[in-house]
Short mmCIF file of C-alpha atoms and ligand atoms in Angstrom, two decimals:
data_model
loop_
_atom_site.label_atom_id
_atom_site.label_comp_id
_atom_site.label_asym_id
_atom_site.label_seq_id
_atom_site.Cartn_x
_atom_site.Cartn_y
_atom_site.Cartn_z
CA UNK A 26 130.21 66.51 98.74
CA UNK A 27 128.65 69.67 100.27
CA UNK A 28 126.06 69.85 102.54
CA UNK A 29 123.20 71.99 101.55
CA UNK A 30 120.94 73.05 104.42
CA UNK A 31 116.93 73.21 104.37
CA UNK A 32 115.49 76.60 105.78
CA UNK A 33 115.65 76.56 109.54
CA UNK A 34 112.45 78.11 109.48
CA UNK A 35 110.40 76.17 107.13
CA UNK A 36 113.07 72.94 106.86
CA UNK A 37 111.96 72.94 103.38
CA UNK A 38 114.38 72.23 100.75
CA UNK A 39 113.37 75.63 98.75
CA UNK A 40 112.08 79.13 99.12
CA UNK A 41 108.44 79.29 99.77
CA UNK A 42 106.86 82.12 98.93
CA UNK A 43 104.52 81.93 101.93
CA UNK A 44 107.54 81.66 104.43
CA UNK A 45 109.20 85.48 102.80
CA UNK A 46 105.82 87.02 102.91
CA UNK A 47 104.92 86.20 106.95
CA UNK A 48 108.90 87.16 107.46
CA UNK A 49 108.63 90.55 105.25
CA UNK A 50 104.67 91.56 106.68
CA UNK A 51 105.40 90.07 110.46
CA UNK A 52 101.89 87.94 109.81
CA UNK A 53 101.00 84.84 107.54
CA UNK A 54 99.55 86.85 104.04
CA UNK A 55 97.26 85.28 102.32
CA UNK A 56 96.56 85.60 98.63
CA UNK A 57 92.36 86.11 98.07
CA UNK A 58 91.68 85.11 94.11
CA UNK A 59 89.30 87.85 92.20
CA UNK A 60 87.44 87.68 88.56
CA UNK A 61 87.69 91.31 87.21
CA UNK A 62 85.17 90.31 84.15
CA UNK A 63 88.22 90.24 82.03
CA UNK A 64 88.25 88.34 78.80
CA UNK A 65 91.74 86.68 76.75
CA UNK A 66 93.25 87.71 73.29
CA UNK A 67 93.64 84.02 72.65
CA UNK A 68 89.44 83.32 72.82
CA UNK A 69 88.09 86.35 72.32
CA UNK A 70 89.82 86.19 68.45
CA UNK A 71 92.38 88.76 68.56
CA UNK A 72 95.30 86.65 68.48
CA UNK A 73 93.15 83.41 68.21
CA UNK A 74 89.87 81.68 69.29
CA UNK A 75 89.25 78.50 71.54
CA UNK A 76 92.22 79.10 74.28
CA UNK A 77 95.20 77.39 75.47
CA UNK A 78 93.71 73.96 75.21
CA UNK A 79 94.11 72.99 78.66
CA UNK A 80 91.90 76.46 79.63
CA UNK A 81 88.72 75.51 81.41
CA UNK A 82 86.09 77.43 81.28
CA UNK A 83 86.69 80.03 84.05
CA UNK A 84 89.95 81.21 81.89
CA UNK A 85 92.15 79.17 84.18
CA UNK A 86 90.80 80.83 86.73
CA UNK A 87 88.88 77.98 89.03
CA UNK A 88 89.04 79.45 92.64
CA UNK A 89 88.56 83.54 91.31
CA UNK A 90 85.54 85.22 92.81
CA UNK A 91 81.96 85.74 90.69
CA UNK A 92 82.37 88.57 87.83
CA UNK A 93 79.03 89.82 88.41
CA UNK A 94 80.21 90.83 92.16
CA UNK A 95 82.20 93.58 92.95
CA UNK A 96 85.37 93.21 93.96
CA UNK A 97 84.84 94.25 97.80
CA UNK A 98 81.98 91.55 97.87
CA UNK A 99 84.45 89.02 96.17
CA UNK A 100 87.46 90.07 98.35
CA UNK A 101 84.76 89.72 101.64
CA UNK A 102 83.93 86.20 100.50
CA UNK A 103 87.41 85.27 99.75
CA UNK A 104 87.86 86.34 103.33
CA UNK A 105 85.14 84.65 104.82
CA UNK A 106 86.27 81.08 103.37
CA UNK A 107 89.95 81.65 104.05
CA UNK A 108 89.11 82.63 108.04
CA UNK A 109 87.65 79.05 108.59
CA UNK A 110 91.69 77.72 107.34
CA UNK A 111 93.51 80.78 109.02
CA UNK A 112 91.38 83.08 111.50
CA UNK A 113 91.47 86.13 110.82
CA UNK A 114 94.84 87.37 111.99
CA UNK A 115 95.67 87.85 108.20
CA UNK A 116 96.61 90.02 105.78
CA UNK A 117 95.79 89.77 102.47
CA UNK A 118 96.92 89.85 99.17
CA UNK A 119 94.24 90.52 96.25
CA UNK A 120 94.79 88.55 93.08
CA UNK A 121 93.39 89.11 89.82
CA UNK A 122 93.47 85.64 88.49
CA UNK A 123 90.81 84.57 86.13
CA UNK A 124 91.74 84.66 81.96
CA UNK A 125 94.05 88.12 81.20
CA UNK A 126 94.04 90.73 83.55
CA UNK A 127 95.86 93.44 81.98
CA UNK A 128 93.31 93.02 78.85
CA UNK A 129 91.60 96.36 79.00
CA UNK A 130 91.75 100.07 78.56
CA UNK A 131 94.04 101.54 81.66
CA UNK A 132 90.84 103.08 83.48
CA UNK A 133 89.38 99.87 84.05
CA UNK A 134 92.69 98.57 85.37
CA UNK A 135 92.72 101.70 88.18
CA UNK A 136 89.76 101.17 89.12
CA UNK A 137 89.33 97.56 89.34
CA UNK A 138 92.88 97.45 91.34
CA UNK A 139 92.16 100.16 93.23
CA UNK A 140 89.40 98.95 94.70
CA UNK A 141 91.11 95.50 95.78
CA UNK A 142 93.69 97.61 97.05
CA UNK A 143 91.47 99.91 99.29
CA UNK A 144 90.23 96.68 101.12
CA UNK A 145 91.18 95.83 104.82
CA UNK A 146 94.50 94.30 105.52
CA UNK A 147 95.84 94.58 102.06
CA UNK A 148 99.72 94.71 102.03
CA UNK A 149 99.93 93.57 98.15
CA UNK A 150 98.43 93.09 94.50
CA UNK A 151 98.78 90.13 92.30
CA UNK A 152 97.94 90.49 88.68
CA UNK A 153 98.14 87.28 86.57
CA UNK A 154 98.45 88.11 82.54
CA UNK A 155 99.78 87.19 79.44
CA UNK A 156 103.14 88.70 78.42
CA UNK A 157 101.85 89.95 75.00
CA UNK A 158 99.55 91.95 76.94
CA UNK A 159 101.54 94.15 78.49
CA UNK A 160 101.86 97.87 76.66
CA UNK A 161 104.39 100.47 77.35
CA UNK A 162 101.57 102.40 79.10
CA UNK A 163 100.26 99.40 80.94
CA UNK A 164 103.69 98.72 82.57
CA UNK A 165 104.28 102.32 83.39
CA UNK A 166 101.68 102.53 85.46
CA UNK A 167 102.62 98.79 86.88
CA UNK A 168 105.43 100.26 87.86
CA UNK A 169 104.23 103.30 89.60
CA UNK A 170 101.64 100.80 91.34
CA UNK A 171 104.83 98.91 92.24
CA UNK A 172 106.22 101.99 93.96
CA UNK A 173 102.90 101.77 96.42
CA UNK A 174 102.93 98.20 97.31
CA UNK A 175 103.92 94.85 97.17
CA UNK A 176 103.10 94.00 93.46
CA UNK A 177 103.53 91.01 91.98
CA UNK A 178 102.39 90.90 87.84
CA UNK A 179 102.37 86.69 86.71
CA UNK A 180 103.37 85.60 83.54
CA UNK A 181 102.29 82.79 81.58
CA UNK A 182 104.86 81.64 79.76
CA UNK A 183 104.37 77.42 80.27
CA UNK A 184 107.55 76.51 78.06
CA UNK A 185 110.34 78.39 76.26
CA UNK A 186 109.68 76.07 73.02
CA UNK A 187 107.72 77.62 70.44
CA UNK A 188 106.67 74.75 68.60
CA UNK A 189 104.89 73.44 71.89
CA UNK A 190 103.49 76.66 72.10
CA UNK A 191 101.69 76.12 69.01
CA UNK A 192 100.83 72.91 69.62
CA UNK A 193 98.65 74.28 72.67
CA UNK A 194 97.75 77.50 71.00
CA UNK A 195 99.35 80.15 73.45
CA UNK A 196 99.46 82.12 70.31
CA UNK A 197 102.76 83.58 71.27
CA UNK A 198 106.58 83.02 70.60
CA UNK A 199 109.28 82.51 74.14
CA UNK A 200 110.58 85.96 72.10
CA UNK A 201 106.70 87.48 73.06
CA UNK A 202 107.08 86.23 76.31
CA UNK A 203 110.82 88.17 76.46
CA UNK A 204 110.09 91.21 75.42
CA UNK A 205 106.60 91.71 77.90
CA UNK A 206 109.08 90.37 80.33
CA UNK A 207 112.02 93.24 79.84
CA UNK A 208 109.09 95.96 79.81
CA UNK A 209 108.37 95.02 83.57
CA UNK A 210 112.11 94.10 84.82
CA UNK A 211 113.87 97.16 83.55
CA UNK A 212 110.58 99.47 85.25
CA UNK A 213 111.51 96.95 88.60
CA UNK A 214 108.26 95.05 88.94
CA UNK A 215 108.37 91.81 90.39
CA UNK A 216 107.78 89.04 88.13
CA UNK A 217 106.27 85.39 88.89
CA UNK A 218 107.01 83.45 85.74
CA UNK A 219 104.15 80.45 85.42
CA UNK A 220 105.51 76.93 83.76
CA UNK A 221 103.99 73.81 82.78
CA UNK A 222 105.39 70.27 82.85
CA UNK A 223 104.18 67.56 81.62
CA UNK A 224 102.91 69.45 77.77
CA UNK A 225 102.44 66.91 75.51
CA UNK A 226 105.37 65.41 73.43
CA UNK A 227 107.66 67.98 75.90
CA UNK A 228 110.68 65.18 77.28
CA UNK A 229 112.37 66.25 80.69
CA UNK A 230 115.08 67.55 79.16
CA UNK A 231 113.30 70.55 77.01
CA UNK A 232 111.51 70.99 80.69
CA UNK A 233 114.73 71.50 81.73
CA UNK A 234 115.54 73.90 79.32
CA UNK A 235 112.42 75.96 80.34
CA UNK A 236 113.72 75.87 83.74
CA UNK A 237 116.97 76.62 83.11
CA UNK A 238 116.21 80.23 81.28
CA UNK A 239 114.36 80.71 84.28
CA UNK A 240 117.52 80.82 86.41
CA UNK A 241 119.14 83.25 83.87
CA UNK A 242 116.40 85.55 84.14
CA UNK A 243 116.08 85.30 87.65
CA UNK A 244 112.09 86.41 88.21
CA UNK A 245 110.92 87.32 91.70
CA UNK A 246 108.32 84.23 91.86
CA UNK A 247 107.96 81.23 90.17
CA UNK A 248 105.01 79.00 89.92
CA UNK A 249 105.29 75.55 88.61
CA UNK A 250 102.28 73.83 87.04
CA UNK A 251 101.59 70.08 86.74
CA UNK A 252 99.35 69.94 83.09
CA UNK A 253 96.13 69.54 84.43
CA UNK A 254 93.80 67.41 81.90
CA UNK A 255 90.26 69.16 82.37
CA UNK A 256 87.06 68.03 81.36
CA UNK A 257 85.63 70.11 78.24
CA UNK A 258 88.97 71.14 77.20
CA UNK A 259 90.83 70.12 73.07
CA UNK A 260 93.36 68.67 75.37
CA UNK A 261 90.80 66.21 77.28
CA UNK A 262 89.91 65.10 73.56
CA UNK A 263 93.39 64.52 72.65
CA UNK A 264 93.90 62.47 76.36
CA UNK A 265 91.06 60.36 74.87
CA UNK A 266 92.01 59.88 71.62
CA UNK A 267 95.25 58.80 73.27
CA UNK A 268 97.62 61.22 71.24
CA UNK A 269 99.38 61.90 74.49
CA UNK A 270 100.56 60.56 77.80
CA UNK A 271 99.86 61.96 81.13
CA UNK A 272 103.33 62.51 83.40
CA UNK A 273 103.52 59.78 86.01
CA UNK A 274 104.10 61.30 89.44
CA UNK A 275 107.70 59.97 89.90
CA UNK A 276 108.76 61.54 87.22
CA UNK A 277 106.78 64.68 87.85
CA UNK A 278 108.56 64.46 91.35
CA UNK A 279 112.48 64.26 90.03
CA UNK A 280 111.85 66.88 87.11
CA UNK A 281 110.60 69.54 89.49
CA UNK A 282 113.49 68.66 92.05
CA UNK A 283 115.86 69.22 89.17
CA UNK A 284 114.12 72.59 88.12
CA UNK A 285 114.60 73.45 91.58
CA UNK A 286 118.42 72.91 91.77
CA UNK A 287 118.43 75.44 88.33
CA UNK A 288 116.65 78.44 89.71
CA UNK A 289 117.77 81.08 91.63
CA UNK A 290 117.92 80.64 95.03
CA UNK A 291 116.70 83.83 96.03
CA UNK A 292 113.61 83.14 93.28
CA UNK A 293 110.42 83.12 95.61
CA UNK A 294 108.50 79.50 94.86
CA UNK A 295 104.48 79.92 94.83
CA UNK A 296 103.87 76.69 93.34
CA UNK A 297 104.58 73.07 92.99
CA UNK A 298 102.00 71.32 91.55
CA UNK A 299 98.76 72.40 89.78
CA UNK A 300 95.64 72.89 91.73
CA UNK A 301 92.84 72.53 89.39
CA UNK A 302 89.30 72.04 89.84
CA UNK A 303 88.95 68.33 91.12
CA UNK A 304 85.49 68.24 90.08
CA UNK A 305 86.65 68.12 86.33
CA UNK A 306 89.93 66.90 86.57
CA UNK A 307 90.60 64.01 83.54
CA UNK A 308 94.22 63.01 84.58
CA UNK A 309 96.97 62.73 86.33
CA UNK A 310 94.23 61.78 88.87
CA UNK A 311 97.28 61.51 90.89
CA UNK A 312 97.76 64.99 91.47
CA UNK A 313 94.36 65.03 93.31
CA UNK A 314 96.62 64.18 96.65
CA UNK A 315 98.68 67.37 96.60
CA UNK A 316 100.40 66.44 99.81
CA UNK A 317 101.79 63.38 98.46
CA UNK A 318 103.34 65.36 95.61
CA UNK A 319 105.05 67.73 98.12
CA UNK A 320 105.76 65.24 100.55
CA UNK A 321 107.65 63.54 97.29
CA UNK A 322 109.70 66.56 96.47
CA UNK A 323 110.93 67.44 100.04
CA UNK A 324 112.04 63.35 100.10
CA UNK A 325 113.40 63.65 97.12
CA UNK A 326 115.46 67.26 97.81
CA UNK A 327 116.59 65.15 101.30
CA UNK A 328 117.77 62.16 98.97
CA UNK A 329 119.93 64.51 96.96
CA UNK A 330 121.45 66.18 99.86
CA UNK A 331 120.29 69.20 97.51
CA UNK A 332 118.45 72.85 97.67
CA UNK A 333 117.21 75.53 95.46
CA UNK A 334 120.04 76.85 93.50
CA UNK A 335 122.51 74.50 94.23
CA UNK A 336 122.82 73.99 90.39
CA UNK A 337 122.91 77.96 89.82
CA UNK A 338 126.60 80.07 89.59
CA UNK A 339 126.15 83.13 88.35
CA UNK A 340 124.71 82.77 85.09
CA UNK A 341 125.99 79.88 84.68
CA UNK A 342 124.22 76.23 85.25
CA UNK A 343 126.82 74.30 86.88
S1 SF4 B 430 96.13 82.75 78.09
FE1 SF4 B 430 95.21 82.02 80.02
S2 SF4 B 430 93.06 82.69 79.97
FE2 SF4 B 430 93.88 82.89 77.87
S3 SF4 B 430 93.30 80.97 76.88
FE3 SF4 B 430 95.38 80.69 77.69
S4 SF4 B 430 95.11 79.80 79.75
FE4 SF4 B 430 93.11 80.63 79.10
#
């Protein structure tokens, strides 16, 4: 049996994305979350009304800054709260996180990331969006931003099977998701791809399947999502009505450990569970102790004797 070694600098079982940005900016970098007053396709009834139904009501956006501040006075309070973790011996990375930030005419865009960009200590962008919301204009000039800095452009994508998709009214197809995808790869932008386990009526093995396209596209970042039941959401009514069940957080714990083992090893990981408001938080109330879930995965990775990639040839899934 091989042996598969953890990091010698992290002794974690997978990539962290925090680890590859102190090693590439020679200081721990620090994403600060931003609200850009940006709206959604899917609520403001261009491609449908109401949301994803798991979308609070900050546009799955729960730690961004206030819209009615500007940016710098978001960024400076995103600062201020991170110094009290960190110091101040950071750098930062702006992130444009609440609902879909790509949704508006290209000046807006400039200016909004501009600004973010023009703050202190910024080494990088984040913009999170929706992949049917990226034009051929929009990703030109993500790619000439990408030139300039460290950009990273999210995209939701939660599951590769379409009728899940429409069962939480993404209002758009894995082929949607493919195409906004190509526009960015082929123009070199780094991609974080966003998934969700734990949909409802979704078994391991189609979360498995999401997974494994990930490792044959082979995206810059990935972010995986626990589904986070939220107060106020069509999915909290479903929860109650008892049309689904939540994911317990053993199993949570071996299907992310197998998505792991699929990807890429070079694939950057930003995320392992959710990290919803815990305020409104329905179910898994489990997730509320984040540590546990982590602590669970690197125990888990150490049972296997296994690492990130350690499934992945090629393009193959051995
Ligand atoms: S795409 Fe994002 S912001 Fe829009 S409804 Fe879905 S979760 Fe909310």
């Amino acid at each position: 049996m091989p042996f598969f070694s953890p990091d010698p600098y992290t002794n974690k079982r997978y990539n962290m994305q925090s680890s590859y940005l102190k090693k590439h900016f020679g200081r721990k970098t620090v994403k600060i979350s931003l609200n850009g007053g940006f709206t959604c396709p899917n609520i403001d009834g261009t491609k449908g009304s109401g949301g994803c139904i798991y979308c609070s009501s900050k546009g799955s956006g729960d730690f961004a800054g206030d819209p009615c501040m500007s940016i710098a006075a978001q960024f400076d309070e995103g600062k201020e709260k991170l110094s009290g973790k960190w110091g101040n011996e950071l750098f930062y990375i702006p992130y444009f996180q609440a609902n879909t930030n790509t949704y508006a005419p290209l000046d807006k865009l400039k200016r909004l990331y501009s600004e973010a960009l023009a703050q202190e200590n910024v080494v990088g962008l984040a913009v999170s969006t929706r992949p049917d919301c990226i034009s051929e204009e929009t990703a030109d000039y993500l790619a000439e931003l990408s030139r300039q800095t460290y950009l990273t452009v999210e995209l939701g994508l939660q599951t590769i099977h379409d009728n899940t998709a429409q069962l939480i009214n993404r209002c758009h197809t894995y082929k949607d998701f493919l195409h906004g995808y190509e526009m960015l790869e082929k123009r070199g932008v780094n991609i974080c791809v966003h998934i969700i386990n734990g949909l409802p009526f979704e078994t391991r093995e189609m979360m498995l399947e999401t997974a494994k396209e990930l490792g044959r596209l082979r995206p810059h970042a990935v972010k995986i999502h626990l589904l986070h039941v939220i107060r106020g959401t069509v999915l909290a009514e479903m929860f109650e009505r008892n049309e689904f069940a939540e994911m317990d957080m053993d199993s949570y714990i071996e299907t992310v450990c197998d998505q792991l083992e699929m990807l890429h090893p070079d694939t950057l990981i930003e995320r392992l569970t959710g990290d919803g408001d815990k305020e409104t938080l329905i179910a898994p109330l489990w997730s509320r102790d984040k540590k546990s879930v982590l602590n669970g995965i690197d125990k888990e990775l150490r049972r296997r004797n296994s690492v990130q990639g350690c499934k992945y040839s090629g393009n193959m899934i051995v």
